[in-house]
Coordinates of C-alpha atoms (C1' of nucleotides) in Angstrom, one line a residue:
Chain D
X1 CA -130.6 75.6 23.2
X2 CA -132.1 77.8 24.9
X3 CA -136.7 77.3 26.3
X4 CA -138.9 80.6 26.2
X5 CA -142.1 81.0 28.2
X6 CA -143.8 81.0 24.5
X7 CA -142.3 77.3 23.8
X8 CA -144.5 76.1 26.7
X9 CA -148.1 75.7 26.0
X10 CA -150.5 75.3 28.8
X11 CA -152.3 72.3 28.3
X12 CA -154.4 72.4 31.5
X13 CA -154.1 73.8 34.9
X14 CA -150.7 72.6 36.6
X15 CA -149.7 70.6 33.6
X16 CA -147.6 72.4 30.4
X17 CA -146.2 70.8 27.5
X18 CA -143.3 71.5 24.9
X19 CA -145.0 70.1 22.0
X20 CA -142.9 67.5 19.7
X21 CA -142.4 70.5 16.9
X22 CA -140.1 72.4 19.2
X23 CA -137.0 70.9 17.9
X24 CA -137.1 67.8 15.2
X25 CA -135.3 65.0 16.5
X26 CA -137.8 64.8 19.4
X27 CA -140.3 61.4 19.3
X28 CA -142.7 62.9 21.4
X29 CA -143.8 65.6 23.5
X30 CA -142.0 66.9 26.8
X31 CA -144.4 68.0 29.7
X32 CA -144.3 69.6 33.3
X33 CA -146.0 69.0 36.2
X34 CA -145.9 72.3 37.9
X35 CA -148.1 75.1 39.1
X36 CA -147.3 78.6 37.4
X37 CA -144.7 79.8 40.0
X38 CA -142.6 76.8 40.4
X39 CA -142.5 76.7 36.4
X40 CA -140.5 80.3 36.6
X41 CA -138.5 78.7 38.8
X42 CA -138.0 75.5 37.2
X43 CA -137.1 78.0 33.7
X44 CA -134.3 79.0 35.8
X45 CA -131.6 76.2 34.9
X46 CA -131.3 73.4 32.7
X47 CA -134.0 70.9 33.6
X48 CA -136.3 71.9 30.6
X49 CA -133.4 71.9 28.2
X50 CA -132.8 68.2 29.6
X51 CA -136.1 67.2 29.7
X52 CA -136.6 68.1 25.7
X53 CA -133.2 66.3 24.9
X54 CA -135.1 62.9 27.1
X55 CA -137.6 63.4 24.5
X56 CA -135.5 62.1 21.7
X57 CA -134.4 58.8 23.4
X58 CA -135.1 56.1 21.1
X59 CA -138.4 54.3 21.9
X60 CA -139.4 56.9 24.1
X61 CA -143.6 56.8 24.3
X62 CA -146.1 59.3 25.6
X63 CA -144.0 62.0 26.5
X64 CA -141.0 63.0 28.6
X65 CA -141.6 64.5 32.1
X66 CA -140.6 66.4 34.9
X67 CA -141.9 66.6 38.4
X68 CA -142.2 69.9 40.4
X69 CA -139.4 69.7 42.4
X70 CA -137.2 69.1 39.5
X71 CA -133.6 70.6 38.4
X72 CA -131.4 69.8 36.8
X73 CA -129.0 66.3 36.8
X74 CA -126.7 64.3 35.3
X75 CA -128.1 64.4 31.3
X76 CA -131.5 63.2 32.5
X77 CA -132.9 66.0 35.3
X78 CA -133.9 65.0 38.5
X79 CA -137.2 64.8 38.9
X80 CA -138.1 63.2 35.8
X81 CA -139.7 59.9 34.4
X82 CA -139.1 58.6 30.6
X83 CA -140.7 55.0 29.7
X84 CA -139.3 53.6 26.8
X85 CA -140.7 50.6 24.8
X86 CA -140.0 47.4 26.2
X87 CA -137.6 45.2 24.9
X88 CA -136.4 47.3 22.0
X89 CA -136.7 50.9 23.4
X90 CA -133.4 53.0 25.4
X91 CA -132.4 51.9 28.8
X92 CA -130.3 54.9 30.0
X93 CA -128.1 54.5 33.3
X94 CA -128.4 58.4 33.3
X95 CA -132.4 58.1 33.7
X96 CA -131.4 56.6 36.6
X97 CA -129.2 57.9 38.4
X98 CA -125.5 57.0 40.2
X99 CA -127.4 56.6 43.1
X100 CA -129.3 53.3 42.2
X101 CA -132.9 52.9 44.5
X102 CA -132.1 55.9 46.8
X103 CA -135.2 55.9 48.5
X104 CA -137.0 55.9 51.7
X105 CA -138.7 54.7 54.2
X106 CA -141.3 55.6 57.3
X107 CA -141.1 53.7 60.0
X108 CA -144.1 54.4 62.7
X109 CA -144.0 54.6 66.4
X110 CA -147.1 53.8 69.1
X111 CA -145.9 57.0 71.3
X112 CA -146.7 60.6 70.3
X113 CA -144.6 63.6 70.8
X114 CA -145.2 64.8 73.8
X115 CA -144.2 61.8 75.3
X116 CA -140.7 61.3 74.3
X117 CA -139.7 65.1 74.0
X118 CA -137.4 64.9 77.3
X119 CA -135.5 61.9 75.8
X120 CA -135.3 63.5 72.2
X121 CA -131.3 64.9 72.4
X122 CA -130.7 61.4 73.7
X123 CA -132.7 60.2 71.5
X124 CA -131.0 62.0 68.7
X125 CA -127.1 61.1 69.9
X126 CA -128.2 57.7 70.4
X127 CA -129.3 57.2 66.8
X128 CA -126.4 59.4 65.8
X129 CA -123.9 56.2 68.0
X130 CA -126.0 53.4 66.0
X131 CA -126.2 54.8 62.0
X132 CA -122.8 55.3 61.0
X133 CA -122.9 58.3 58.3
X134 CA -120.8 60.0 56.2
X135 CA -118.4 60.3 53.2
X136 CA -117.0 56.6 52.2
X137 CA -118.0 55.6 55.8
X138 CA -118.6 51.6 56.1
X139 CA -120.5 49.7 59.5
X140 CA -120.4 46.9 61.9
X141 CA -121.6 44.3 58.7
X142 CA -118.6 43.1 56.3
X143 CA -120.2 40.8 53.4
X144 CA -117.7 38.1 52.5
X145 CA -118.2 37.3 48.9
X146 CA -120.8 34.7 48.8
X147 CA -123.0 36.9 51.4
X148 CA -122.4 39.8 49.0
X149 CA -124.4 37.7 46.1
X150 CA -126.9 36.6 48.6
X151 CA -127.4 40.7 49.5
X152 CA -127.5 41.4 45.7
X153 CA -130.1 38.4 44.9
X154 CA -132.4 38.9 47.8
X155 CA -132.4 42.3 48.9
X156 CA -134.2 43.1 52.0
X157 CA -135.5 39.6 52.2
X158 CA -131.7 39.1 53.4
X159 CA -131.6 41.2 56.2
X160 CA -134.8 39.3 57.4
X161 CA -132.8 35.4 56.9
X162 CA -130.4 36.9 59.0
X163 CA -132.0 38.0 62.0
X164 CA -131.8 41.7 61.5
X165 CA -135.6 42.3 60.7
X166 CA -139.1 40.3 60.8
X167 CA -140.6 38.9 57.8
X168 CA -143.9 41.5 58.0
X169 CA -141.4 44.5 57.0
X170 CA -141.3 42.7 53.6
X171 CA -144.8 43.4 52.6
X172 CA -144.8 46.9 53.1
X173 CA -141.9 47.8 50.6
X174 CA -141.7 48.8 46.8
X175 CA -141.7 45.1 45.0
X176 CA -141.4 43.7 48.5
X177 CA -137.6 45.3 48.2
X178 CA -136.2 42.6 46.2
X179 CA -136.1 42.6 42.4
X180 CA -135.8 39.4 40.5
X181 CA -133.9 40.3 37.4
X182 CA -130.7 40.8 39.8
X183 CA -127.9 39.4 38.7
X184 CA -124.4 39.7 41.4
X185 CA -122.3 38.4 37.9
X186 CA -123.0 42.0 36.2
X187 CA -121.9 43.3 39.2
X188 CA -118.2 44.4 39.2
X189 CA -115.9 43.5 41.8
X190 CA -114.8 46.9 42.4
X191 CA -118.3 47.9 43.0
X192 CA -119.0 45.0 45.5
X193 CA -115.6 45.5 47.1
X194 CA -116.9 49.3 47.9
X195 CA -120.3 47.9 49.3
X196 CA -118.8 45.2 51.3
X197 CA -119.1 46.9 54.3
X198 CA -121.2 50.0 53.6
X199 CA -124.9 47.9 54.5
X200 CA -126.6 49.7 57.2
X201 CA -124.7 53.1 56.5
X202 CA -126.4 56.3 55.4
X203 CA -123.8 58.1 53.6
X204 CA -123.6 62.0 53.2
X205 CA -125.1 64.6 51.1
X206 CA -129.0 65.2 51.7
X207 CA -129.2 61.0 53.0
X208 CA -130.4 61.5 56.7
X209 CA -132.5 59.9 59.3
X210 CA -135.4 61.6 61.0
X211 CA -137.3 61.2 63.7
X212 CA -140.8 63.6 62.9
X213 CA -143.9 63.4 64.6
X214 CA -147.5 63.6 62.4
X215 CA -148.3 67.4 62.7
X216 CA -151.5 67.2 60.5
X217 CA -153.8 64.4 59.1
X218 CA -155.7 65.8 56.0
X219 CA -157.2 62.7 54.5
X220 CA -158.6 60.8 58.0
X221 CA -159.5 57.8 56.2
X222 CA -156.1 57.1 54.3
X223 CA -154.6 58.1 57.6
X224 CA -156.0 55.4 59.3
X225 CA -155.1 52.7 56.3
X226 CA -151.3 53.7 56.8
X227 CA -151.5 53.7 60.6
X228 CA -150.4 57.2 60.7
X229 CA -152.4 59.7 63.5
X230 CA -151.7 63.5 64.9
X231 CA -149.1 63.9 67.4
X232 CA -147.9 60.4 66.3
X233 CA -143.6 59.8 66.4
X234 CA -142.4 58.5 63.0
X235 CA -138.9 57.6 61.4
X236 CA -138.0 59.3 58.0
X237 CA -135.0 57.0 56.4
X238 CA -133.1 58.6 53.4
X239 CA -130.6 56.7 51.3
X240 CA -129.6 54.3 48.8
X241 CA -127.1 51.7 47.6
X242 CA -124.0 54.0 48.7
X243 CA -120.7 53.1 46.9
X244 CA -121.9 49.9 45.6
X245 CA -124.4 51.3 43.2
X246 CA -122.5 54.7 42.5
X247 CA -119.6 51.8 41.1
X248 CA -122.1 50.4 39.2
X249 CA -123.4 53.8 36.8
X250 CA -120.2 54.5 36.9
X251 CA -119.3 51.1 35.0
X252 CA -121.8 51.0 32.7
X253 CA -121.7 54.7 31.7
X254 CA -118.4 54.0 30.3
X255 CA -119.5 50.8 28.8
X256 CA -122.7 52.1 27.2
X257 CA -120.8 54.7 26.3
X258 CA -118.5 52.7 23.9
X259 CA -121.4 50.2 22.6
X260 CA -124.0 52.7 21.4
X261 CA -122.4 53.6 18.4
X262 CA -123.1 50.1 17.7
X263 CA -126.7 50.3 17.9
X264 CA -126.5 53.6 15.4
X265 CA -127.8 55.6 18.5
X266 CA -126.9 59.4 18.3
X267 CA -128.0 61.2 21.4
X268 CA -128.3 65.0 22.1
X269 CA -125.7 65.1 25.4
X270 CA -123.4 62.3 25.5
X271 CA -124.5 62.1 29.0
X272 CA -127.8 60.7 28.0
X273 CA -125.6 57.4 26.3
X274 CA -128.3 54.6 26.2
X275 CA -128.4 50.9 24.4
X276 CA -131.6 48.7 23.0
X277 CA -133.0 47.4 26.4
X278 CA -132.3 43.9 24.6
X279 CA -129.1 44.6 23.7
X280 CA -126.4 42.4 25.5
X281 CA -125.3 45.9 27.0
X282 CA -128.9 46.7 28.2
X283 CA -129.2 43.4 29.6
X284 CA -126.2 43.5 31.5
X285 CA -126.6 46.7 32.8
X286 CA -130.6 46.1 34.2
X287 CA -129.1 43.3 35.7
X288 CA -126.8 45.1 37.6
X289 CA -128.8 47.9 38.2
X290 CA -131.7 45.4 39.8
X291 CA -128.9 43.9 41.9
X292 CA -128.3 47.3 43.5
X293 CA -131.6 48.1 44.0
X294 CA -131.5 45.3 46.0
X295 CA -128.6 46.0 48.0
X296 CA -130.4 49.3 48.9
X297 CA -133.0 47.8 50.2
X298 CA -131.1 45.6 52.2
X299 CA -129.0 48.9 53.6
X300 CA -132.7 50.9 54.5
X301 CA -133.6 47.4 56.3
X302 CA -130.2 47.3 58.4
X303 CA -130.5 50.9 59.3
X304 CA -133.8 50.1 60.4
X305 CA -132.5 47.7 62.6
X306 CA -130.0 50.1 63.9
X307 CA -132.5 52.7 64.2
X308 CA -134.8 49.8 66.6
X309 CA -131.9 48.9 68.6
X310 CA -131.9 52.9 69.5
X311 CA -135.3 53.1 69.9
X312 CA -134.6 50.3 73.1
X313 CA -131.7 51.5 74.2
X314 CA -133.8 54.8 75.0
X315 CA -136.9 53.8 75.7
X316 CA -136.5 50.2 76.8
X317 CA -136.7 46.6 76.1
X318 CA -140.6 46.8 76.2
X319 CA -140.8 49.7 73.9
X320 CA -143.8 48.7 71.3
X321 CA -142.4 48.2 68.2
X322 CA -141.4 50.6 65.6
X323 CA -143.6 49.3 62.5
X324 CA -142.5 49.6 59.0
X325 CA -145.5 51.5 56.8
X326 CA -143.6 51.5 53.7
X327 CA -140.5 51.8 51.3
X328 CA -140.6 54.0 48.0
X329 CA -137.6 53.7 45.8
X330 CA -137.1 56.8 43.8
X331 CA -134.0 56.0 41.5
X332 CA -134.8 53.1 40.0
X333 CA -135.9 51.7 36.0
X334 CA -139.4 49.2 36.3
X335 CA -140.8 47.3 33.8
X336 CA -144.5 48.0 33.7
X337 CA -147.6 47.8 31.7
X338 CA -149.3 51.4 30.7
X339 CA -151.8 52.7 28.6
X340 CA -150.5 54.9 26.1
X341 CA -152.6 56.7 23.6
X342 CA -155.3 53.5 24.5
X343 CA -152.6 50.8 23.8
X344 CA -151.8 48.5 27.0
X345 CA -147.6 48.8 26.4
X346 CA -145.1 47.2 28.0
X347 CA -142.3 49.5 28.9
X348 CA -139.4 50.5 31.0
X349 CA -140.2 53.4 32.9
X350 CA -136.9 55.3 34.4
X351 CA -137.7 57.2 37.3
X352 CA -135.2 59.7 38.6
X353 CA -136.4 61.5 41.6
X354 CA -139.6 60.7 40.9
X355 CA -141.4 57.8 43.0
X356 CA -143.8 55.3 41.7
X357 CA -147.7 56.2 42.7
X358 CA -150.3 53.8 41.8
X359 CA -153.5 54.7 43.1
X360 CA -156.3 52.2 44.6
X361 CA -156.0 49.1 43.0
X362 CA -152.8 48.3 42.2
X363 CA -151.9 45.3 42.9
X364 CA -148.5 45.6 44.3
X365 CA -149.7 47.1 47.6
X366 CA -150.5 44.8 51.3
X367 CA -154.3 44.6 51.3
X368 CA -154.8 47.6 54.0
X369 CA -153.7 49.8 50.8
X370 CA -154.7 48.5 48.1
X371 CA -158.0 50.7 48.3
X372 CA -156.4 53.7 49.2
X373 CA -153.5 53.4 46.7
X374 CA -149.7 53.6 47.0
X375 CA -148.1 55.4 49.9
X376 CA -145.8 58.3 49.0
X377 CA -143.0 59.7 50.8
X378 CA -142.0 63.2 50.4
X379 CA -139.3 64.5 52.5
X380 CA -138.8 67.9 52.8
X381 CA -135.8 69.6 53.9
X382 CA -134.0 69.5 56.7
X383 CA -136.0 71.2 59.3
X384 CA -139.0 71.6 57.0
X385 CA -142.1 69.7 56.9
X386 CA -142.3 66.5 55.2
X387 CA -145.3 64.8 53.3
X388 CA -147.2 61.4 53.0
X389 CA -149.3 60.9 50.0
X390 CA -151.3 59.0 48.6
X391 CA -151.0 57.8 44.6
X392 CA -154.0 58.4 42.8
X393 CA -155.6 56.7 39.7
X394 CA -154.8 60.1 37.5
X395 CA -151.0 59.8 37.9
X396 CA -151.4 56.1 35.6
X397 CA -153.2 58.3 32.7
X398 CA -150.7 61.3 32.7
X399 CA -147.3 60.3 34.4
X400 CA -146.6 56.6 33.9
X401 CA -147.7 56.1 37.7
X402 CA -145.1 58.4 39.3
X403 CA -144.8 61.4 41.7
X404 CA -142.9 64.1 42.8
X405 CA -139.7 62.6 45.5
X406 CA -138.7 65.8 47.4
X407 CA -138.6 69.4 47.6
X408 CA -135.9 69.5 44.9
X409 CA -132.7 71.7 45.0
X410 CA -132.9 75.2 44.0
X411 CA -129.3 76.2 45.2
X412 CA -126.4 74.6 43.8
X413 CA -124.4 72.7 47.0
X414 CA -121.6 75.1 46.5
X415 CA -123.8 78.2 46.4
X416 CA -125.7 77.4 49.6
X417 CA -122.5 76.8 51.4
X418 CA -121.5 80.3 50.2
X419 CA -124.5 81.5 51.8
X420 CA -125.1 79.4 54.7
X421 CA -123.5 80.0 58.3
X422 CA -123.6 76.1 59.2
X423 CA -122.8 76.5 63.3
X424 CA -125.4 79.3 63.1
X425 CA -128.3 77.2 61.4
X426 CA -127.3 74.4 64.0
X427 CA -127.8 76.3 67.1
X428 CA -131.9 77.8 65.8
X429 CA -132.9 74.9 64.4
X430 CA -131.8 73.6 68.4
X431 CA -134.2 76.8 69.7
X432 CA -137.1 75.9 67.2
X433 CA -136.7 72.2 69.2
X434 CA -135.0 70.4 66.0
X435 CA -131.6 68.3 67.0
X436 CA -129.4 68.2 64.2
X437 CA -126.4 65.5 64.4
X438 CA -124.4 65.3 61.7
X439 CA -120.5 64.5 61.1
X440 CA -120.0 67.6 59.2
X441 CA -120.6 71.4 59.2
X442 CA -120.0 71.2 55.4
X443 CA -123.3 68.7 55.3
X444 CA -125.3 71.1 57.4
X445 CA -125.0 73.9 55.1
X446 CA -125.5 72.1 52.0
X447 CA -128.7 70.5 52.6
X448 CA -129.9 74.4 54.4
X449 CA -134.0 74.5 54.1
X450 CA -132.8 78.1 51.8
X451 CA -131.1 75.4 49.5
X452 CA -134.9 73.7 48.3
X453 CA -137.8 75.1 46.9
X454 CA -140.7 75.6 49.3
X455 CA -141.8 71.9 49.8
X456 CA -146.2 73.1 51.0
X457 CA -146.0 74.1 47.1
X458 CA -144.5 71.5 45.7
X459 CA -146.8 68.7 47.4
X460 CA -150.0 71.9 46.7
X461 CA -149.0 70.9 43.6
X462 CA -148.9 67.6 43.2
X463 CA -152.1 67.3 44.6
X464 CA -154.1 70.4 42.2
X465 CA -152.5 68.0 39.7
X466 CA -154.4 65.1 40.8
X467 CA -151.3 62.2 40.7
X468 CA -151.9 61.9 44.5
X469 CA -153.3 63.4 47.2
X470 CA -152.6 64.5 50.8
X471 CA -152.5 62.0 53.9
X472 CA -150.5 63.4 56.3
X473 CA -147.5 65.9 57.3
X474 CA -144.6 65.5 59.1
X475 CA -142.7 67.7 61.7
X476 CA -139.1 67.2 62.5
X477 CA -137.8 66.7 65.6
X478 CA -134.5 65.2 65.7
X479 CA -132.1 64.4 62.2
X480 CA -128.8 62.7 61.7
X481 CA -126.6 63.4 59.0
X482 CA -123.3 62.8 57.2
Chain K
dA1 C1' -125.2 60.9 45.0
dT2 C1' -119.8 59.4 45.1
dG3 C1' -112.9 56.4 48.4
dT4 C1' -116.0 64.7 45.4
dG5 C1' -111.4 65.7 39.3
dC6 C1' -109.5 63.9 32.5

DNA sequence: ATGTGC
């Protein structure tokens, strides 16, 4: 199959559709958030051809969609957001993702930049002694079994019974980062053998933490609900459930895989192998998948316990506290009520890079947001600016609640390593002030700003298209890496 | 993304 500029219609500025006619087996329309430029470049791989096959998922409602920083995935592209019909509509581990609630998280500082700029390369190495990272790397924690079903069960809320965080964090995370349809019995011992001691570990790939400072406010008021101001030091915190959730798609791929014959479900690209949310499969598998969540949120909250202990080591005992402003999963299935086509619906929205964005209102948010609307964290790449948003009303009525999660890739890892002199890139984003730590040279080049789209018009974007608006941006100053 | 691959 192959998706022509004349297949797209322009419905209205920065939003396009591939109307339901294109090909016959799709239930609905597919549509792209994207201005004109970034659509040439989203033509360029397979994310459209993806996004069309998502279309044809059974129960799918609305219409299937992709992000602007989208590209392609694993069968579902990244960057996208499908809601199926709850009970009897698709869940699809590949909506998902292998990397269950990858996420992140921005933790804010009372000192500015200027302040702690002499301290930053000890800064940065002292992070870099505190957050293990890398390939298969585990941490100080091992989980004996029964504290592994506590981690799955409670999420963060288990760092927090354990001493390793305060109980005000909890407030200011996605679903107060604990979902209650966990279930540690779905969850294969295999997969919790690879967890067991992988909580408060970052990982590899584009997983990082940053420390950034606020180079511009553009929506004062919002600024001030977040607790965000200009030349203000913040904490970026990028990963997910590591091993442990990677074990767990990869468990109920295979298992889906073999069942949905079963259910009579014939799917465009095998790797887009769903089941009847209320199928015993289905069940299982959201079970499982909630459980990781959880465990994800548990590992951001460790790391942020790492990445406090750091911040005293450096700056001392009496340093005020780092604050959490808020969490964002953006891997991760939700059950949710939506207006479609003016019908309140109860569905399963899969979000895949994409992050949920709920403008004012919505009542999952601590009371300093709720007018405002949901806080959205866009990191960019390394050594690129990074956003915060704000979710606006608009993205419930044309994108199930849900924004853009990154810059997204536009080189393949293996191309940008071709192209990318990793020492080099080290040594001026040093000169430019930026101290890179990472494990690997291989990591550096692979996650090279030339490997993303330009993130100003991705987030330009997002905001012509109304789903959220502007709050603030983010400098880096310092990153560790895998 | 991932103890990097049927």
């Amino acid at each position: 199959m192959k998706i022509n500029k004349q297949d797209i219609i322009k419905k209205e500025d920065f939003l396009w559709e591939i109307p339901q006619t294109f090909r016959p087996q799709m239930l609905v329309p597919a549509r792209v958030i994207a201005s004109e430029t970034l659509l040439d470049a989203i033509m360029e791989d397979r994310s459209l051809v993806q996004l069309v096959n998502v279309a044809s998922l059974p129960g799918l409602i609305g219409a299937s969609l992709v992000m602007p920083d989208v590209h392609e995935g694993y069968g579902f592209p990244i960057g996208g957001v499908a809601a199926t019909l709850y009970p009897n509509g698709a869940i699809s581990p590949g909506g998902i993702g292998y990397d269950i609630n990858c996420g992140v998280r921005l933790l804010t500082s009372q000192q500015n930049a200027e302040e702690i700029k002499f301290k930053l390369e000890e800064l940065s190495k002292e992070m870099y002694a505190q957050i293990p990272s890398g390939m298969g790397k585990g941490g100080q924690i091992n989980l004996n079994p029964k504290e592994m079903d506590e981690v799955l069960t409670k999420g963060a809320e288990w760092a927090v019974d354990n001493g390793y965080a305060d109980k005000e964090d909890l407030a200011y995370m996605e679903s107060n980062g604990r979902l209650d349809n966990a279930d540690p019995a779905m969850v294969s011992e295999m997969a919790k053998k690879r967890g067991s001691d992988q909580l408060g570990t970052i990982g590899s790939g584009n997983h990082f933490v940053e420390v950034d400072y606020v180079d511009e406010i553009y929506d004062p008021i919002a600024a001030e609900a977040y607790g965000l101001s200009k030349g203000q030091v913040v904490v970026l915190i990028h990963t997910g459930s590591r091993g442990l959730g990677h074990q767990v798609a990869t468990d109920y791929i295979r298992e889906i895989m073999a069942a949905m014959p079963n259910y009579g479900i014939k799917v465009p690209d095998r790797e887009l192998a769903c089941v009847p949310f209320n199928s015993q499969e289905g069940e299982n598998y959201f079970k499982a998948m909630c459980a990781a969540a959880n465990f994800a949120w548990c590992n951001r909250e460790i790391i942020s316990w790492e990445v406090r202990k750091a911040w005293k080591n450096v700056f001392g005992a009496d340093v005020d506290p780092l604050k959490l402003m808020y969490d964002v999963a953006h891997n991760i299935a939700k059950i949710e009520t939506h207006q479609v086509d003016g019908e309140k619906l109860k569905v399963l929205v899969h979000r895949k890079g994409a992050t949920r964005a709920f403008g004012p209102g919505f009542e999952d948010l601590p009371k300093e947001y709720k007018h405002i609307g949901q806080p959205v964290i866009i990191p960019g790449s390394m050594g690129t600016s990074s956003y915060i948003l704000a979710g606006a009303n608009r993205s419930e009525k044309i994108s199930f609640g849900s924004c853009c999660h990154g810059a997204g890739r536009k080189l393949s890892r293996t191309a940008a390593k071709k192209q990318v002199n990793a020492p080099v890139l080290k040594e001026k984003l040093k000169e430019i002030g930026i101290y890179v730590q990472a494990g690997s040279f291989k990591g550096i080049a692979e996650e090279a700003p030339i490997a993303y789209k330009d993130v100003d018009e991705v987030v330009e974007t997002i905001q012509n298209s109304g789903i959220a608006k502007k709050v603030a941006k983010l400098r880096p100053m310092a990153v560790v890496k895998g």
